[in-house]
């Protein structure tokens, strides 16, 4: 992609309304544009990252055996009356009336709808286990939308729903999502710690929030430092096998959010391992038994022919919130530092002298070679000062910058900069290409 043909509306000024660094940087880097409180347009650079985050979330859901569907954003109020949540949900729900005076709503979550889909077609225990997920926009009329996409009103969520014959099956479904989440956040370049969360009326130990430690996080969290160094389950993990040892390793050391915090248990950890910090909730997994299947009549016949309500769980990931969380965890004074896995482009190719025949030719040839190798390249072919070029590349945070100018080319050399470390190296063009490809 040539910068001269791209749409990258960089802001020179720091937007006043942005209170935290990720919000500031997303606005400055031309990733998003606010349309109303907590409602954003995704501009090309932001959309590219959003799609890459979504792709990793999707790959790990699929690996763990979940199956993708797509449910609508608009739901019927009647569905929510069946579960009893239409009145209970309160002001966070955006309620809509259509031209026939039918009550509708913009979905804040999809337990009711997925239960309706399930009950309409699944009858037997033989069809279980089943886990269906989608990645769809949600709307919650938050009292205080803030921090950009971190607490939006419209936001993109991955929500999965599992169905099992009994609590034991549901525990295995829960463990599959638990492990999938460890892998997902790790592939996004982050350390997310599963922390015990409130299970509400159901009780038990089957609710975890996945938390990223960050000073700007909205929750107070407490954990054992050893969790920061635990190995992440590999891509070869057998999701049909017994995942209890992995879950046990991750749930053994102390970790809890404020609501579940037990000061005595925390103080039993050696002092140097106690972490009391702020955290961002990027995922939440939950077992809720027959809370929806019972009132909504989602039943399957067991081997004995007897019908019983299915045991369900739900598993959310804040896909759009993750962009803010990644930036909170990975930036410096100059701008964003994208992890390789979600960077909008792999390489920023900087032409130091656009209009100079040999330089233009060399840049075009390098661009072709990188793209042929499957890399995504943003080529700065604009006629701007060197300082402005470097500042833009640092701001948008591409993992590599390849700097090509007439003087270097005369010696067969280019400059390669790794954004994360700031290391710059002058080296022969061939070596630079080998490094990248
Ligand atoms: P929070 O405590 O931040 O309000 P929640 O507990 O209400 O979140 P869940 O119902 O657990 O959210 O939804 C699953 C995931 O969706 C959350 O873990 C979070 O990552 C994301 N999410 C929830 N609300 C928002 C929001 N307003 N903006 C962006 N992402 C959100
Ligand atoms: Mg909330
Ligand atoms: Mg929460
Ligand atoms: Mg939650």
XYZ file of N, CA, C and O in Angstrom, residues 245-340:
384
model
N -5.175 -30.604 34.300
C -3.865 -30.213 34.835
C -3.482 -28.782 34.444
O -2.894 -28.053 35.250
N -3.815 -28.374 33.213
C -3.483 -27.005 32.788
C -4.284 -26.005 33.613
O -3.747 -25.032 34.147
N -5.580 -26.284 33.733
C -6.438 -25.353 34.473
C -5.992 -25.298 35.943
O -5.940 -24.218 36.545
N -5.613 -26.458 36.487
C -5.178 -26.495 37.891
C -3.915 -25.654 38.088
O -3.790 -24.915 39.068
N -2.979 -25.748 37.125
C -1.736 -24.977 37.243
C -2.026 -23.477 37.259
O -1.353 -22.713 37.946
N -3.043 -23.072 36.488
C -3.351 -21.644 36.374
C -4.294 -21.136 37.459
O -4.415 -19.925 37.642
N -4.986 -22.054 38.114
C -5.927 -21.594 39.137
C -5.400 -21.866 40.543
O -6.005 -21.431 41.524
N -4.247 -22.576 40.635
C -3.642 -22.849 41.936
C -3.170 -21.574 42.632
O -3.633 -21.237 43.732
N -2.261 -20.824 41.997
C -1.764 -19.594 42.637
C -2.897 -18.581 42.819
O -3.834 -18.546 42.011
N -2.768 -17.761 43.851
C -3.829 -16.803 44.161
C -4.008 -15.752 43.068
O -3.042 -15.169 42.577
N -5.252 -15.521 42.681
C -5.573 -14.438 41.741
C -7.049 -14.114 41.871
O -7.892 -14.989 41.704
N -7.372 -12.873 42.198
C -8.784 -12.515 42.338
C -8.985 -11.031 42.051
O -8.087 -10.218 42.270
N -10.166 -10.726 41.553
C -10.537 -9.325 41.379
C -11.067 -8.818 42.723
O -11.309 -9.609 43.643
N -11.238 -7.538 42.804
C -11.650 -6.880 44.048
C -12.859 -7.573 44.711
O -12.868 -7.810 45.913
N -13.865 -7.921 43.886
C -15.113 -8.479 44.447
C -14.880 -9.808 45.155
O -15.592 -10.159 46.086
N -13.877 -10.578 44.694
C -13.635 -11.898 45.262
C -12.389 -11.913 46.137
O -11.940 -12.967 46.578
N -11.809 -10.743 46.353
C -10.516 -10.690 47.051
C -10.612 -11.157 48.494
O -11.515 -10.774 49.226
N -9.636 -11.986 48.881
C -9.563 -12.498 50.249
C -8.195 -12.091 50.804
O -7.176 -12.697 50.477
N -8.210 -11.046 51.614
C -6.962 -10.444 52.083
C -6.089 -11.462 52.829
O -4.872 -11.489 52.651
N -6.720 -12.327 53.616
C -5.945 -13.299 54.400
C -5.203 -14.264 53.473
O -4.010 -14.537 53.658
N -5.895 -14.751 52.438
C -5.259 -15.680 51.494
C -4.133 -14.970 50.746
O -3.082 -15.551 50.469
N -4.349 -13.693 50.432
C -3.346 -12.912 49.704
C -2.098 -12.745 50.565
O -0.964 -12.872 50.096
N -2.306 -12.487 51.846
C -1.162 -12.255 52.727
C -0.401 -13.524 53.072
O 0.728 -13.464 53.558
N -1.009 -14.663 52.747
C -0.298 -15.929 52.942
C 0.774 -16.128 51.862
O 1.667 -16.964 52.017
N 0.711 -15.371 50.778
C 1.743 -15.454 49.738
C 2.976 -14.689 50.237
O 2.828 -13.646 50.862
N 4.188 -15.218 49.993
C 5.389 -14.461 50.381
C 5.325 -13.042 49.805
O 4.894 -12.863 48.661
N 5.740 -12.072 50.606
C 5.528 -10.673 50.260
C 6.049 -10.294 48.868
O 5.393 -9.564 48.133
N 7.237 -10.831 48.517
C 7.830 -10.421 47.242
C 7.042 -10.952 46.041
O 7.268 -10.523 44.916
N 6.124 -11.869 46.290
C 5.322 -12.400 45.168
C 3.928 -11.786 45.096
O 3.142 -12.124 44.202
N 3.600 -10.900 46.037
C 2.255 -10.310 46.021
C 2.156 -9.186 44.998
O 2.940 -8.242 45.040
N 1.210 -9.305 44.105
C 0.967 -8.234 43.138
C -0.408 -7.633 43.410
O -1.426 -8.324 43.316
N -0.437 -6.356 43.793
C -1.703 -5.634 43.933
C -1.663 -4.557 42.865
O -0.806 -3.691 42.890
N -2.540 -4.645 41.894
C -2.409 -3.763 40.730
C -3.780 -3.390 40.180
O -4.815 -3.734 40.764
N -3.758 -2.686 39.051
C -4.993 -2.390 38.329
C -5.033 -3.332 37.126
O -3.991 -3.759 36.611
N -6.238 -3.636 36.679
C -6.339 -4.572 35.569
C -7.474 -4.232 34.606
O -8.441 -3.559 34.977
N -7.295 -4.682 33.362
C -8.315 -4.507 32.317
C -8.948 -5.870 32.044
O -8.235 -6.835 31.739
N -10.270 -5.944 32.137
C -10.975 -7.208 31.850
C -11.090 -7.367 30.335
O -11.826 -6.636 29.688
N -10.368 -8.335 29.781
C -10.452 -8.552 28.324
C -11.273 -9.781 27.965
O -11.664 -9.976 26.816
N -11.524 -10.634 28.957
C -12.339 -11.818 28.687
C -13.030 -12.247 29.963
O -12.602 -11.884 31.074
N -14.115 -12.996 29.803
C -14.860 -13.455 30.970
C -15.540 -14.762 30.604
O -16.261 -14.822 29.607
N -15.272 -15.793 31.382
C -15.918 -17.081 31.112
C -16.762 -17.473 32.317
O -16.445 -17.129 33.456
N -17.821 -18.191 32.054
C -18.875 -18.310 33.035
C -19.659 -19.603 32.833
O -20.040 -19.918 31.714
N -19.855 -20.341 33.902
C -20.776 -21.497 33.855
C -22.039 -21.088 34.570
O -21.974 -20.580 35.694
N -23.188 -21.235 33.932
C -24.411 -20.825 34.628
C -25.488 -21.899 34.630
O -26.659 -21.605 34.897
N -25.079 -23.151 34.375
C -26.003 -24.266 34.548
C -27.245 -24.146 33.691
O -27.172 -23.959 32.478
N -28.412 -24.221 34.329
C -29.669 -24.274 33.582
C -30.450 -22.956 33.690
O -31.656 -22.924 33.497
N -29.705 -21.875 33.989
C -30.350 -20.576 34.209
C -31.247 -20.140 33.036
O -32.305 -19.547 33.236
N -30.817 -20.413 31.811
C -31.640 -20.044 30.642
C -32.370 -21.248 30.050
O -33.483 -21.134 29.566
N -31.712 -22.412 30.079
C -32.319 -23.584 29.444
C -33.602 -23.997 30.170
O -34.557 -24.443 29.533
N -33.630 -23.797 31.472
C -34.811 -24.199 32.252
C -36.034 -23.327 31.898
O -37.023 -23.852 31.398
N -35.961 -21.996 32.099
C -37.152 -21.187 31.755
C -37.478 -21.207 30.269
O -38.636 -21.050 29.891
N -36.469 -21.383 29.422
C -36.725 -21.308 27.983
C -36.958 -22.676 27.345
O -37.148 -22.780 26.130
N -36.927 -23.731 28.156
C -37.255 -25.063 27.651
C -36.261 -25.615 26.651
O -36.648 -26.227 25.654
N -34.966 -25.416 26.904
C -33.937 -26.023 26.047
C -33.505 -27.336 26.684
O -32.694 -27.359 27.605
N -34.110 -28.442 26.186
C -33.888 -29.746 26.825
C -33.377 -30.755 25.819
O -33.665 -30.645 24.629
N -32.648 -31.734 26.321
C -32.307 -32.880 25.476
C -32.666 -34.163 26.212
O -32.688 -34.199 27.443
N -32.939 -35.196 25.408
C -33.229 -36.506 25.985
C -31.914 -37.211 26.263
O -31.026 -37.242 25.414
N -31.770 -37.746 27.474
C -30.574 -38.503 27.834
C -30.663 -39.925 27.302
O -31.651 -40.273 26.644
N -29.647 -40.756 27.570
C -29.651 -42.158 27.103
C -30.883 -42.913 27.591
O -31.353 -43.834 26.942
N -31.423 -42.504 28.734
C -32.609 -43.181 29.285
C -33.913 -42.615 28.703
O -35.010 -42.995 29.122
N -33.801 -41.696 27.744
C -34.999 -41.139 27.118
C -35.618 -39.983 27.883
O -36.521 -39.317 27.406
N -35.106 -39.733 29.070
C -35.657 -38.650 29.897
C -35.126 -37.287 29.472
O -33.929 -37.122 29.274
N -36.034 -36.316 29.354
C -35.612 -34.975 28.941
C -35.143 -34.137 30.123
O -35.798 -34.094 31.161
N -33.999 -33.446 29.914
C -33.475 -32.578 30.982
C -32.947 -31.287 30.374
O -32.417 -31.299 29.272
N -33.097 -30.163 31.108
C -32.521 -28.903 30.599
C -30.999 -29.019 30.460
O -30.365 -29.651 31.303
N -30.448 -28.428 29.422
C -28.998 -28.533 29.205
C -28.241 -27.588 30.134
O -28.756 -26.558 30.568
N -26.983 -27.954 30.375
C -26.084 -27.118 31.180
C -25.296 -26.216 30.244
O -24.699 -26.684 29.290
N -25.322 -24.929 30.550
C -24.718 -23.965 29.637
C -23.620 -23.130 30.296
O -23.574 -22.982 31.508
N -22.778 -22.587 29.434
C -21.771 -21.618 29.882
C -21.652 -20.555 28.816
O -22.060 -20.780 27.669
N -21.131 -19.382 29.187
C -20.882 -18.385 28.148
C -19.489 -17.814 28.333
O -18.946 -17.792 29.447
N -18.922 -17.375 27.209
C -17.488 -17.074 27.166
C -17.259 -15.855 26.286
O -17.395 -15.930 25.064
N -16.968 -14.721 26.906
C -16.848 -13.473 26.145
C -15.409 -13.001 26.005
O -14.578 -13.199 26.890
N -15.119 -12.393 24.868
C -13.849 -11.676 24.678
C -14.185 -10.292 24.128
O -14.967 -10.164 23.186
N -13.601 -9.260 24.713
C -13.820 -7.900 24.226
C -12.866 -7.602 23.078
O -11.770 -7.094 23.290
N -13.298 -7.942 21.863
C -12.404 -7.835 20.698
C -11.963 -6.382 20.486
O -10.771 -6.097 20.347
N -12.914 -5.442 20.478
C -12.511 -4.042 20.254
C -11.771 -3.472 21.467
O -10.824 -2.709 21.309
N -12.167 -3.879 22.677
C -11.441 -3.411 23.872
C -9.984 -3.848 23.828
O -9.098 -3.143 24.321
N -9.738 -5.014 23.244
C -8.371 -5.534 23.198
C -7.401 -4.587 22.504
O -6.230 -4.520 22.863
N -7.871 -3.834 21.508
C -6.956 -2.914 20.825
C -6.426 -1.887 21.813
O -5.230 -1.586 21.830
N -7.323 -1.350 22.637
C -6.892 -0.406 23.666
C -5.946 -1.074 24.657
O -4.903 -0.522 25.019
N -6.293 -2.297 25.057
C -5.481 -3.009 26.053
C -4.083 -3.305 25.504
O -3.084 -3.169 26.225
N -4.014 -3.699 24.244
C -2.702 -3.997 23.642
C -1.844 -2.724 23.644
O -0.663 -2.747 23.996
N -2.449 -1.599 23.278
C -1.679 -0.348 23.230
C -1.267 0.087 24.639
O -0.140 0.533 24.848
N -2.170 -0.069 25.606
C -1.793 0.264 26.985
C -0.541 -0.525 27.388
O 0.335 -0.007 28.069
N -0.486 -1.791 26.943
C 0.621 -2.659 27.343
C 1.858 -2.451 26.467
O 2.953 -2.874 26.827
N 1.702 -1.811 25.308
C 2.821 -1.767 24.364
C 2.876 -0.449 23.588
O 2.305 -0.325 22.505
N 3.573 0.513 24.165
C 3.750 1.826 23.521
C 4.954 2.511 24.152
O 5.474 2.042 25.174
N 5.413 3.593 23.550
C 6.394 4.458 24.202
C 6.034 5.908 23.890
O 4.948 6.162 23.346
N 6.924 6.826 24.195
C 6.588 8.245 24.007
C 6.298 8.582 22.551
O 5.565 9.518 22.258
N 6.903 7.822 21.630
C 6.747 8.141 20.210
C 5.465 7.560 19.606
O 5.029 7.993 18.547
N 4.885 6.565 20.267
C 3.656 5.998 19.711
C 3.433 4.540 20.059
O 3.945 4.031 21.062
N 2.658 3.882 19.184
C 2.260 2.490 19.405
C 3.414 1.557 19.029
O 4.205 1.876 18.139
N 3.488 0.413 19.714
C 4.432 -0.637 19.309
C 3.606 -1.914 19.126
O 3.319 -2.622 20.093
N 3.167 -2.195 17.912
C 2.302 -3.362 17.704
C 3.079 -4.651 17.850
O 4.182 -4.784 17.300
N 2.507 -5.642 18.553
C 3.071 -6.991 18.486
C 2.993 -7.456 17.019
O 2.058 -7.083 16.308
N 3.964 -8.238 16.572
C 3.987 -8.688 15.172
C 2.661 -9.297 14.736
O 2.228 -9.114 13.604
